[in-house]
Amino acid sequence: MTDGGGTGVTRPSRIGRNERRRRSRRIEAIVTVVVVMLAGAYAWTRTDTTSAAAPGRAPSATAQASPGSPPSLTVLAITGGSGPMILVVGGSPSPIAISFPQRLTQIVPGMGETSLEALGQLDGPTVRVGVSNTLGVWVRHYGVASVLSIAKAVDAAGGLPVDLGRAFKVNGAVVGPGPVTLTGRQVTAYLTGPKSVAAAHWGSFSTALLRAGLALPRGSLIDTDDAAAVAHALTEARGGRTVALPVTDVGGLVEAPDFAAIDVLA
């Protein structure tokens, strides 16, 4: 654009957008190669391990990590809520849960820049690849549950203790604020409330999920590579630290991964 005086002046915002696009393309190309290599290495490792195991029996998916090794990561996506809900958990030796911010836009190989909401509506394997790209490490297992199946798991566990920062209503009754034990029906109402509070509710719920180590029956997952491994990952991460994925604000209602901070986190 010009300022009317004949001198070409490029707006800083446009420079920033162009730089982000170039950076996104570079990141997509690099990260695609990395994830493919990690996936290949993981598949080779499983094949090698299986061949050393007893004939006709695969090694346990819930085997403990060796001392000093990074935790095996598992991604859990919950559909049917007011906003996207994606949580990555890792067990021993350092239990952790990484909650993905609902305004996140990330790079997915073959799809380019993709919002977390769009990613959360895709199949489990694609969610795993997208999350792996963002974290820079291969996520070993994936599971997709629905709000209703999570609610049933909560009822089966006798409720879910949650520390509510703000009260909410269920059928006219006020629940919270403060420490409460939610029933399955209350969890459903909490996760399907107004979109304006979806991010805050997900933050409180994901923290409670890790703290409780909620048991997920096999039927709780509508898409998974290994239901037992996903359930084990949640219970193994019980009591660990919960962190939000580091992001940078790129303007408006969009956040992008802060890769430097993610590398430190990993």
PDB file of C-alpha atoms in Angstrom:
ATOM      1  CA  MET A   1       0.000   0.000   0.000  1.00  0.00           C
ATOM      2  CA  THR A   2       1.063   3.644  -0.369  1.00  0.00           C
ATOM      3  CA  ASP A   3       0.554   6.614   1.905  1.00  0.00           C
ATOM      4  CA  GLY A   4      -0.631   8.799  -0.972  1.00  0.00           C
ATOM      5  CA  GLY A   5       2.744  10.525  -1.361  1.00  0.00           C
ATOM      6  CA  GLY A   6       4.159   8.010  -3.804  1.00  0.00           C
ATOM      7  CA  THR A   7       6.353   6.191  -1.303  1.00  0.00           C
ATOM      8  CA  GLY A   8       5.462   2.520  -0.787  1.00  0.00           C
ATOM      9  CA  VAL A   9       4.895   1.789   2.891  1.00  0.00           C
ATOM     10  CA  THR A  10       4.120  -1.711   4.025  1.00  0.00           C
ATOM     11  CA  ARG A  11       2.060  -1.951   7.171  1.00  0.00           C
ATOM     12  CA  PRO A  12       3.809  -3.745  10.064  1.00  0.00           C
ATOM     13  CA  SER A  13       0.795  -6.016  10.465  1.00  0.00           C
ATOM     14  CA  ARG A  14       1.192  -7.273   6.916  1.00  0.00           C
ATOM     15  CA  ILE A  15       4.903  -7.913   7.458  1.00  0.00           C
ATOM     16  CA  GLY A  16       4.006  -9.900  10.545  1.00  0.00           C
ATOM     17  CA  ARG A  17       1.400 -11.940   8.706  1.00  0.00           C
ATOM     18  CA  ASN A  18       3.748 -12.711   5.823  1.00  0.00           C
ATOM     19  CA  GLU A  19       6.503 -13.717   8.221  1.00  0.00           C
ATOM     20  CA  ARG A  20       4.094 -16.000  10.102  1.00  0.00           C
ATOM     21  CA  ARG A  21       3.001 -17.613   6.844  1.00  0.00           C
ATOM     22  CA  ARG A  22       6.598 -18.246   5.793  1.00  0.00           C
ATOM     23  CA  ARG A  23       7.406 -19.604   9.257  1.00  0.00           C
ATOM     24  CA  SER A  24       4.303 -21.816   9.202  1.00  0.00           C
ATOM     25  CA  ARG A  25       5.306 -23.301   5.847  1.00  0.00           C
ATOM     26  CA  ARG A  26       8.820 -24.003   7.086  1.00  0.00           C
ATOM     27  CA  ILE A  27       7.506 -25.522  10.309  1.00  0.00           C
ATOM     28  CA  GLU A  28       4.966 -27.678   8.433  1.00  0.00           C
ATOM     29  CA  ALA A  29       7.645 -29.087   6.138  1.00  0.00           C
ATOM     30  CA  ILE A  30      10.083 -29.793   8.960  1.00  0.00           C
ATOM     31  CA  VAL A  31       7.524 -31.152  11.364  1.00  0.00           C
ATOM     32  CA  THR A  32       5.998 -33.470   8.757  1.00  0.00           C
ATOM     33  CA  VAL A  33       9.369 -35.111   8.188  1.00  0.00           C
ATOM     34  CA  VAL A  34      10.011 -35.368  11.926  1.00  0.00           C
ATOM     35  CA  VAL A  35       6.642 -36.971  12.689  1.00  0.00           C
ATOM     36  CA  VAL A  36       6.965 -39.456   9.852  1.00  0.00           C
ATOM     37  CA  MET A  37      10.414 -40.427  11.130  1.00  0.00           C
ATOM     38  CA  LEU A  38       9.130 -40.727  14.699  1.00  0.00           C
ATOM     39  CA  ALA A  39       6.173 -42.808  13.574  1.00  0.00           C
ATOM     40  CA  GLY A  40       8.497 -45.087  11.629  1.00  0.00           C
ATOM     41  CA  ALA A  41      10.858 -45.413  14.572  1.00  0.00           C
ATOM     42  CA  TYR A  42       7.962 -46.188  16.896  1.00  0.00           C
ATOM     43  CA  ALA A  43       6.583 -48.827  14.536  1.00  0.00           C
ATOM     44  CA  TRP A  44      10.047 -50.387  14.167  1.00  0.00           C
ATOM     45  CA  THR A  45      10.476 -50.422  17.949  1.00  0.00           C
ATOM     46  CA  ARG A  46       7.117 -52.156  18.449  1.00  0.00           C
ATOM     47  CA  THR A  47       7.950 -54.703  15.746  1.00  0.00           C
ATOM     48  CA  ASP A  48      11.358 -55.385  17.259  1.00  0.00           C
ATOM     49  CA  THR A  49       9.890 -55.718  20.747  1.00  0.00           C
ATOM     50  CA  THR A  50       7.096 -57.973  19.543  1.00  0.00           C
ATOM     51  CA  SER A  51       9.523 -60.307  17.834  1.00  0.00           C
ATOM     52  CA  ALA A  52      11.401 -60.724  21.126  1.00  0.00           C
ATOM     53  CA  ALA A  53       8.257 -61.458  23.089  1.00  0.00           C
ATOM     54  CA  ALA A  54       6.610 -64.826  23.598  1.00  0.00           C
ATOM     55  CA  PRO A  55       5.182 -66.255  20.346  1.00  0.00           C
ATOM     56  CA  GLY A  56       1.648 -65.055  19.623  1.00  0.00           C
ATOM     57  CA  ARG A  57       1.655 -62.470  22.402  1.00  0.00           C
ATOM     58  CA  ALA A  58       2.336 -58.754  21.989  1.00  0.00           C
ATOM     59  CA  PRO A  59       4.214 -56.858  24.704  1.00  0.00           C
ATOM     60  CA  SER A  60       2.088 -54.979  27.219  1.00  0.00           C
ATOM     61  CA  ALA A  61       1.051 -51.490  26.113  1.00  0.00           C
ATOM     62  CA  THR A  62       1.295 -50.342  29.702  1.00  0.00           C
ATOM     63  CA  ALA A  63       4.867 -51.359  30.397  1.00  0.00           C
ATOM     64  CA  GLN A  64       6.730 -49.021  32.768  1.00  0.00           C
ATOM     65  CA  ALA A  65       9.249 -46.617  31.252  1.00  0.00           C
ATOM     66  CA  SER A  66      12.890 -47.206  32.100  1.00  0.00           C
ATOM     67  CA  PRO A  67      14.462 -44.890  34.701  1.00  0.00           C
ATOM     68  CA  GLY A  68      15.437 -41.525  33.260  1.00  0.00           C
ATOM     69  CA  SER A  69      13.409 -41.926  30.060  1.00  0.00           C
ATOM     70  CA  PRO A  70      10.726 -39.376  29.103  1.00  0.00           C
ATOM     71  CA  PRO A  71       7.118 -40.350  29.813  1.00  0.00           C
ATOM     72  CA  SER A  72       5.101 -42.063  27.103  1.00  0.00           C
ATOM     73  CA  LEU A  73       2.443 -39.601  25.952  1.00  0.00           C
ATOM     74  CA  THR A  74      -1.255 -40.258  25.365  1.00  0.00           C
ATOM     75  CA  VAL A  75      -3.794 -37.830  23.924  1.00  0.00           C
ATOM     76  CA  LEU A  76      -7.422 -37.787  25.046  1.00  0.00           C
ATOM     77  CA  ALA A  77      -9.953 -35.804  23.025  1.00  0.00           C
ATOM     78  CA  ILE A  78     -13.506 -35.258  24.272  1.00  0.00           C
ATOM     79  CA  THR A  79     -16.195 -34.394  21.747  1.00  0.00           C
ATOM     80  CA  GLY A  80     -19.681 -32.942  22.156  1.00  0.00           C
ATOM     81  CA  GLY A  81     -18.804 -30.023  24.416  1.00  0.00           C
ATOM     82  CA  SER A  82     -19.136 -26.276  23.945  1.00  0.00           C
ATOM     83  CA  GLY A  83     -15.506 -26.059  22.868  1.00  0.00           C
ATOM     84  CA  PRO A  84     -12.647 -28.344  21.799  1.00  0.00           C
ATOM     85  CA  MET A  85     -11.217 -30.452  24.622  1.00  0.00           C
ATOM     86  CA  ILE A  86      -7.816 -32.061  24.083  1.00  0.00           C
ATOM     87  CA  LEU A  87      -5.550 -33.266  26.872  1.00  0.00           C
ATOM     88  CA  VAL A  88      -2.138 -34.945  26.626  1.00  0.00           C
ATOM     89  CA  VAL A  89      -1.005 -37.030  29.589  1.00  0.00           C
ATOM     90  CA  GLY A  90       2.280 -38.685  30.432  1.00  0.00           C
ATOM     91  CA  GLY A  91       3.015 -41.001  33.324  1.00  0.00           C
ATOM     92  CA  SER A  92       6.241 -42.038  35.061  1.00  0.00           C
ATOM     93  CA  PRO A  93       8.825 -40.812  35.730  1.00  0.00           C
ATOM     94  CA  SER A  94       7.264 -37.305  35.688  1.00  0.00           C
ATOM     95  CA  PRO A  95       3.442 -37.398  35.530  1.00  0.00           C
ATOM     96  CA  ILE A  96       2.099 -34.451  33.556  1.00  0.00           C
ATOM     97  CA  ALA A  97      -1.038 -33.303  31.779  1.00  0.00           C
ATOM     98  CA  ILE A  98      -0.876 -30.693  29.023  1.00  0.00           C
ATOM     99  CA  SER A  99      -4.157 -28.956  28.301  1.00  0.00           C
ATOM    100  CA  PHE A 100      -4.493 -27.443  24.825  1.00  0.00           C
ATOM    101  CA  PRO A 101      -6.020 -23.904  24.813  1.00  0.00           C
ATOM    102  CA  GLN A 102      -9.282 -23.771  22.926  1.00  0.00           C
ATOM    103  CA  ARG A 103      -8.250 -20.807  20.747  1.00  0.00           C
ATOM    104  CA  LEU A 104      -5.174 -22.632  19.466  1.00  0.00           C
ATOM    105  CA  THR A 105      -4.333 -22.815  15.767  1.00  0.00           C
ATOM    106  CA  GLN A 106      -1.628 -25.306  14.854  1.00  0.00           C
ATOM    107  CA  ILE A 107       0.021 -26.953  11.851  1.00  0.00           C
ATOM    108  CA  VAL A 108      -1.348 -30.335  10.748  1.00  0.00           C
ATOM    109  CA  PRO A 109       0.520 -32.104   7.888  1.00  0.00           C
ATOM    110  CA  GLY A 110      -1.540 -32.015   4.723  1.00  0.00           C
ATOM    111  CA  MET A 111      -4.002 -29.553   6.247  1.00  0.00           C
ATOM    112  CA  GLY A 112      -1.870 -26.527   7.084  1.00  0.00           C
ATOM    113  CA  GLU A 113      -3.066 -24.139   9.776  1.00  0.00           C
ATOM    114  CA  THR A 114      -5.912 -25.839  11.638  1.00  0.00           C
ATOM    115  CA  SER A 115      -7.902 -24.633  14.619  1.00  0.00           C
ATOM    116  CA  LEU A 116      -8.134 -26.859  17.664  1.00  0.00           C
ATOM    117  CA  GLU A 117     -11.904 -26.944  17.203  1.00  0.00           C
ATOM    118  CA  ALA A 118     -11.511 -28.323  13.666  1.00  0.00           C
ATOM    119  CA  LEU A 119      -8.841 -30.807  14.777  1.00  0.00           C
ATOM    120  CA  GLY A 120     -11.017 -32.060  17.631  1.00  0.00           C
ATOM    121  CA  GLN A 121     -13.737 -33.058  15.161  1.00  0.00           C
ATOM    122  CA  LEU A 122     -11.432 -35.353  13.191  1.00  0.00           C
ATOM    123  CA  ASP A 123     -10.580 -39.004  13.760  1.00  0.00           C
ATOM    124  CA  GLY A 124      -8.238 -40.141  16.529  1.00  0.00           C
ATOM    125  CA  PRO A 125      -5.168 -40.852  14.355  1.00  0.00           C
ATOM    126  CA  THR A 126      -5.326 -37.344  12.852  1.00  0.00           C
ATOM    127  CA  VAL A 127      -5.661 -35.797  16.298  1.00  0.00           C
ATOM    128  CA  ARG A 128      -2.581 -37.738  17.386  1.00  0.00           C
ATOM    129  CA  VAL A 129      -0.547 -36.502  14.388  1.00  0.00           C
ATOM    130  CA  GLY A 130      -1.616 -32.885  14.902  1.00  0.00           C
ATOM    131  CA  VAL A 131      -0.776 -32.979  18.601  1.00  0.00           C
ATOM    132  CA  SER A 132       2.542 -34.713  17.917  1.00  0.00           C
ATOM    133  CA  ASN A 133       3.446 -31.950  15.466  1.00  0.00           C
ATOM    134  CA  THR A 134       2.780 -29.280  18.033  1.00  0.00           C
ATOM    135  CA  LEU A 135       4.697 -30.967  20.843  1.00  0.00           C
ATOM    136  CA  GLY A 136       7.588 -32.097  18.653  1.00  0.00           C
ATOM    137  CA  VAL A 137       7.427 -35.638  20.065  1.00  0.00           C
ATOM    138  CA  TRP A 138       5.427 -38.669  18.981  1.00  0.00           C
ATOM    139  CA  VAL A 139       2.271 -39.294  21.009  1.00  0.00           C
ATOM    140  CA  ARG A 140       2.103 -43.043  21.525  1.00  0.00           C
ATOM    141  CA  HIS A 141      -1.614 -43.621  22.145  1.00  0.00           C
ATOM    142  CA  TYR A 142      -4.853 -41.802  21.428  1.00  0.00           C
ATOM    143  CA  GLY A 143      -8.415 -41.990  22.661  1.00  0.00           C
ATOM    144  CA  VAL A 144     -11.575 -40.108  21.736  1.00  0.00           C
ATOM    145  CA  ALA A 145     -14.474 -39.965  24.186  1.00  0.00           C
ATOM    146  CA  SER A 146     -17.755 -38.087  24.175  1.00  0.00           C
ATOM    147  CA  VAL A 147     -19.127 -35.865  26.913  1.00  0.00           C
ATOM    148  CA  LEU A 148     -21.831 -38.475  27.558  1.00  0.00           C
ATOM    149  CA  SER A 149     -19.353 -41.359  27.856  1.00  0.00           C
ATOM    150  CA  ILE A 150     -17.201 -39.294  30.228  1.00  0.00           C
ATOM    151  CA  ALA A 151     -20.308 -38.530  32.286  1.00  0.00           C
ATOM    152  CA  LYS A 152     -21.046 -42.259  32.570  1.00  0.00           C
ATOM    153  CA  ALA A 153     -17.468 -42.891  33.702  1.00  0.00           C
ATOM    154  CA  VAL A 154     -17.861 -40.163  36.343  1.00  0.00           C
ATOM    155  CA  ASP A 155     -21.021 -41.797  37.682  1.00  0.00           C
ATOM    156  CA  ALA A 156     -19.310 -45.204  37.709  1.00  0.00           C
ATOM    157  CA  ALA A 157     -16.480 -43.673  39.770  1.00  0.00           C
ATOM    158  CA  GLY A 158     -18.906 -42.177  42.295  1.00  0.00           C
ATOM    159  CA  GLY A 159     -18.455 -38.588  41.105  1.00  0.00           C
ATOM    160  CA  LEU A 160     -15.606 -36.251  40.165  1.00  0.00           C
ATOM    161  CA  PRO A 161     -14.163 -33.778  42.718  1.00  0.00           C
ATOM    162  CA  VAL A 162     -13.745 -30.364  41.043  1.00  0.00           C
ATOM    163  CA  ASP A 163     -12.729 -26.984  42.433  1.00  0.00           C
ATOM    164  CA  LEU A 164     -15.084 -24.567  40.681  1.00  0.00           C
ATOM    165  CA  GLY A 165     -13.930 -20.999  40.292  1.00  0.00           C
ATOM    166  CA  ARG A 166     -17.467 -19.940  39.418  1.00  0.00           C
ATOM    167  CA  ALA A 167     -20.901 -21.404  40.095  1.00  0.00           C
ATOM    168  CA  PHE A 168     -23.081 -22.801  37.323  1.00  0.00           C
ATOM    169  CA  LYS A 169     -26.680 -23.981  37.076  1.00  0.00           C
ATOM    170  CA  VAL A 170     -28.072 -27.439  36.380  1.00  0.00           C
ATOM    171  CA  ASN A 171     -31.857 -27.628  35.961  1.00  0.00           C
ATOM    172  CA  GLY A 172     -32.235 -24.424  37.967  1.00  0.00           C
ATOM    173  CA  ALA A 173     -30.011 -25.594  40.837  1.00  0.00           C
ATOM    174  CA  VAL A 174     -26.794 -23.704  41.553  1.00  0.00           C
ATOM    175  CA  VAL A 175     -23.604 -25.778  41.823  1.00  0.00           C
ATOM    176  CA  GLY A 176     -20.479 -24.256  43.405  1.00  0.00           C
ATOM    177  CA  PRO A 177     -18.386 -22.226  43.594  1.00  0.00           C
ATOM    178  CA  GLY A 178     -15.560 -23.960  45.457  1.00  0.00           C
ATOM    179  CA  PRO A 179     -14.831 -27.676  45.935  1.00  0.00           C
ATOM    180  CA  VAL A 180     -17.722 -29.904  44.835  1.00  0.00           C
ATOM    181  CA  THR A 181     -18.161 -33.478  43.636  1.00  0.00           C
ATOM    182  CA  LEU A 182     -19.917 -33.476  40.283  1.00  0.00           C
ATOM    183  CA  THR A 183     -22.250 -36.203  39.096  1.00  0.00           C
ATOM    184  CA  GLY A 184     -22.333 -37.345  35.504  1.00  0.00           C
ATOM    185  CA  ARG A 185     -25.349 -35.133  34.756  1.00  0.00           C
ATOM    186  CA  GLN A 186     -23.593 -32.129  36.256  1.00  0.00           C
ATOM    187  CA  VAL A 187     -20.436 -32.851  34.236  1.00  0.00           C
ATOM    188  CA  THR A 188     -22.543 -32.901  31.070  1.00  0.00           C
ATOM    189  CA  ALA A 189     -24.091 -29.539  31.930  1.00  0.00           C
ATOM    190  CA  TYR A 190     -20.696 -28.115  32.860  1.00  0.00           C
ATOM    191  CA  LEU A 191     -19.011 -29.117  29.595  1.00  0.00           C
ATOM    192  CA  THR A 192     -21.939 -28.149  27.357  1.00  0.00           C
ATOM    193  CA  GLY A 193     -22.615 -24.742  28.912  1.00  0.00           C
ATOM    194  CA  PRO A 194     -22.303 -21.363  27.174  1.00  0.00           C
ATOM    195  CA  LYS A 195     -19.413 -21.111  24.734  1.00  0.00           C
ATOM    196  CA  SER A 196     -18.228 -17.955  26.504  1.00  0.00           C
ATOM    197  CA  VAL A 197     -17.201 -20.013  29.553  1.00  0.00           C
ATOM    198  CA  ALA A 198     -16.134 -23.174  27.720  1.00  0.00           C
ATOM    199  CA  ALA A 199     -12.404 -22.461  28.048  1.00  0.00           C
ATOM    200  CA  ALA A 200     -12.635 -21.768  31.792  1.00  0.00           C
ATOM    201  CA  HIS A 201     -14.740 -24.880  32.373  1.00  0.00           C
ATOM    202  CA  TRP A 202     -12.310 -27.023  30.408  1.00  0.00           C
ATOM    203  CA  GLY A 203      -9.421 -25.704  32.490  1.00  0.00           C
ATOM    204  CA  SER A 204     -11.095 -26.687  35.750  1.00  0.00           C
ATOM    205  CA  PHE A 205     -12.336 -30.013  34.420  1.00  0.00           C
ATOM    206  CA  SER A 206      -8.991 -31.098  32.909  1.00  0.00           C
ATOM    207  CA  THR A 207      -7.241 -30.319  36.198  1.00  0.00           C
ATOM    208  CA  ALA A 208      -9.819 -32.398  38.080  1.00  0.00           C
ATOM    209  CA  LEU A 209      -9.495 -35.226  35.570  1.00  0.00           C
ATOM    210  CA  LEU A 210      -5.781 -35.557  36.228  1.00  0.00           C
ATOM    211  CA  ARG A 211      -6.102 -35.113  39.962  1.00  0.00           C
ATOM    212  CA  ALA A 212      -8.690 -37.891  40.181  1.00  0.00           C
ATOM    213  CA  GLY A 213      -7.094 -40.231  37.648  1.00  0.00           C
ATOM    214  CA  LEU A 214     -10.592 -41.001  36.379  1.00  0.00           C
ATOM    215  CA  ALA A 215     -11.043 -44.658  35.445  1.00  0.00           C
ATOM    216  CA  LEU A 216     -12.243 -45.031  31.866  1.00  0.00           C
ATOM    217  CA  PRO A 217     -14.096 -48.294  31.153  1.00  0.00           C
ATOM    218  CA  ARG A 218     -13.341 -49.812  27.742  1.00  0.00           C
ATOM    219  CA  GLY A 219     -16.662 -48.629  26.354  1.00  0.00           C
ATOM    220  CA  SER A 220     -15.924 -44.988  27.223  1.00  0.00           C
ATOM    221  CA  LEU A 221     -13.816 -44.493  24.109  1.00  0.00           C
ATOM    222  CA  ILE A 222     -15.454 -44.185  20.710  1.00  0.00           C
ATOM    223  CA  ASP A 223     -12.105 -44.199  18.863  1.00  0.00           C
ATOM    224  CA  THR A 224      -8.764 -45.473  20.156  1.00  0.00           C
ATOM    225  CA  ASP A 225      -5.703 -47.486  19.228  1.00  0.00           C
ATOM    226  CA  ASP A 226      -5.606 -49.138  22.673  1.00  0.00           C
ATOM    227  CA  ALA A 227      -8.369 -48.560  25.231  1.00  0.00           C
ATOM    228  CA  ALA A 228      -6.449 -50.236  28.058  1.00  0.00           C
ATOM    229  CA  ALA A 229      -3.365 -48.097  27.413  1.00  0.00           C
ATOM    230  CA  VAL A 230      -5.391 -44.851  27.413  1.00  0.00           C
ATOM    231  CA  ALA A 231      -7.128 -45.786  30.670  1.00  0.00           C
ATOM    232  CA  HIS A 232      -3.786 -46.728  32.205  1.00  0.00           C
ATOM    233  CA  ALA A 233      -2.230 -43.424  31.113  1.00  0.00           C
ATOM    234  CA  LEU A 234      -4.881 -41.422  32.973  1.00  0.00           C
ATOM    235  CA  THR A 235      -4.524 -43.394  36.194  1.00  0.00           C
ATOM    236  CA  GLU A 236      -0.720 -43.407  35.971  1.00  0.00           C
ATOM    237  CA  ALA A 237      -0.659 -39.604  35.622  1.00  0.00           C
ATOM    238  CA  ARG A 238      -2.835 -39.149  38.701  1.00  0.00           C
ATOM    239  CA  GLY A 239      -1.551 -36.433  40.996  1.00  0.00           C
ATOM    240  CA  GLY A 240       0.851 -35.043  38.408  1.00  0.00           C
ATOM    241  CA  ARG A 241       1.206 -31.432  37.371  1.00  0.00           C
ATOM    242  CA  THR A 242      -1.237 -29.814  34.977  1.00  0.00           C
ATOM    243  CA  VAL A 243       0.025 -27.180  32.562  1.00  0.00           C
ATOM    244  CA  ALA A 244      -1.493 -25.241  29.699  1.00  0.00           C
ATOM    245  CA  LEU A 245       0.281 -25.526  26.367  1.00  0.00           C
ATOM    246  CA  PRO A 246       2.457 -22.405  25.965  1.00  0.00           C
ATOM    247  CA  VAL A 247       1.053 -20.136  23.253  1.00  0.00           C
ATOM    248  CA  THR A 248       1.573 -16.716  21.728  1.00  0.00           C
ATOM    249  CA  ASP A 249      -1.233 -14.335  20.829  1.00  0.00           C
ATOM    250  CA  VAL A 250      -1.216 -13.664  17.087  1.00  0.00           C
ATOM    251  CA  GLY A 251      -4.068 -11.212  17.206  1.00  0.00           C
ATOM    252  CA  GLY A 252      -7.778 -11.307  17.790  1.00  0.00           C
ATOM    253  CA  LEU A 253      -9.087 -14.653  18.963  1.00  0.00           C
ATOM    254  CA  VAL A 254      -6.205 -16.772  17.636  1.00  0.00           C
ATOM    255  CA  GLU A 255      -3.285 -18.288  19.541  1.00  0.00           C
ATOM    256  CA  ALA A 256      -0.302 -20.133  18.070  1.00  0.00           C
ATOM    257  CA  PRO A 257       2.066 -22.600  19.760  1.00  0.00           C
ATOM    258  CA  ASP A 258       5.077 -21.002  21.462  1.00  0.00           C
ATOM    259  CA  PHE A 259       7.599 -23.529  20.182  1.00  0.00           C
ATOM    260  CA  ALA A 260      10.543 -22.245  22.252  1.00  0.00           C
ATOM    261  CA  ALA A 261       8.523 -22.573  25.470  1.00  0.00           C
ATOM    262  CA  ILE A 262       7.165 -25.965  24.386  1.00  0.00           C
ATOM    263  CA  ASP A 263      10.710 -27.231  23.858  1.00  0.00           C
ATOM    264  CA  VAL A 264      11.579 -26.200  27.417  1.00  0.00           C
ATOM    265  CA  LEU A 265       8.389 -27.839  28.682  1.00  0.00           C
ATOM    266  CA  ALA A 266       9.243 -31.096  26.916  1.00  0.00           C
TER     267      ALA A 266
END
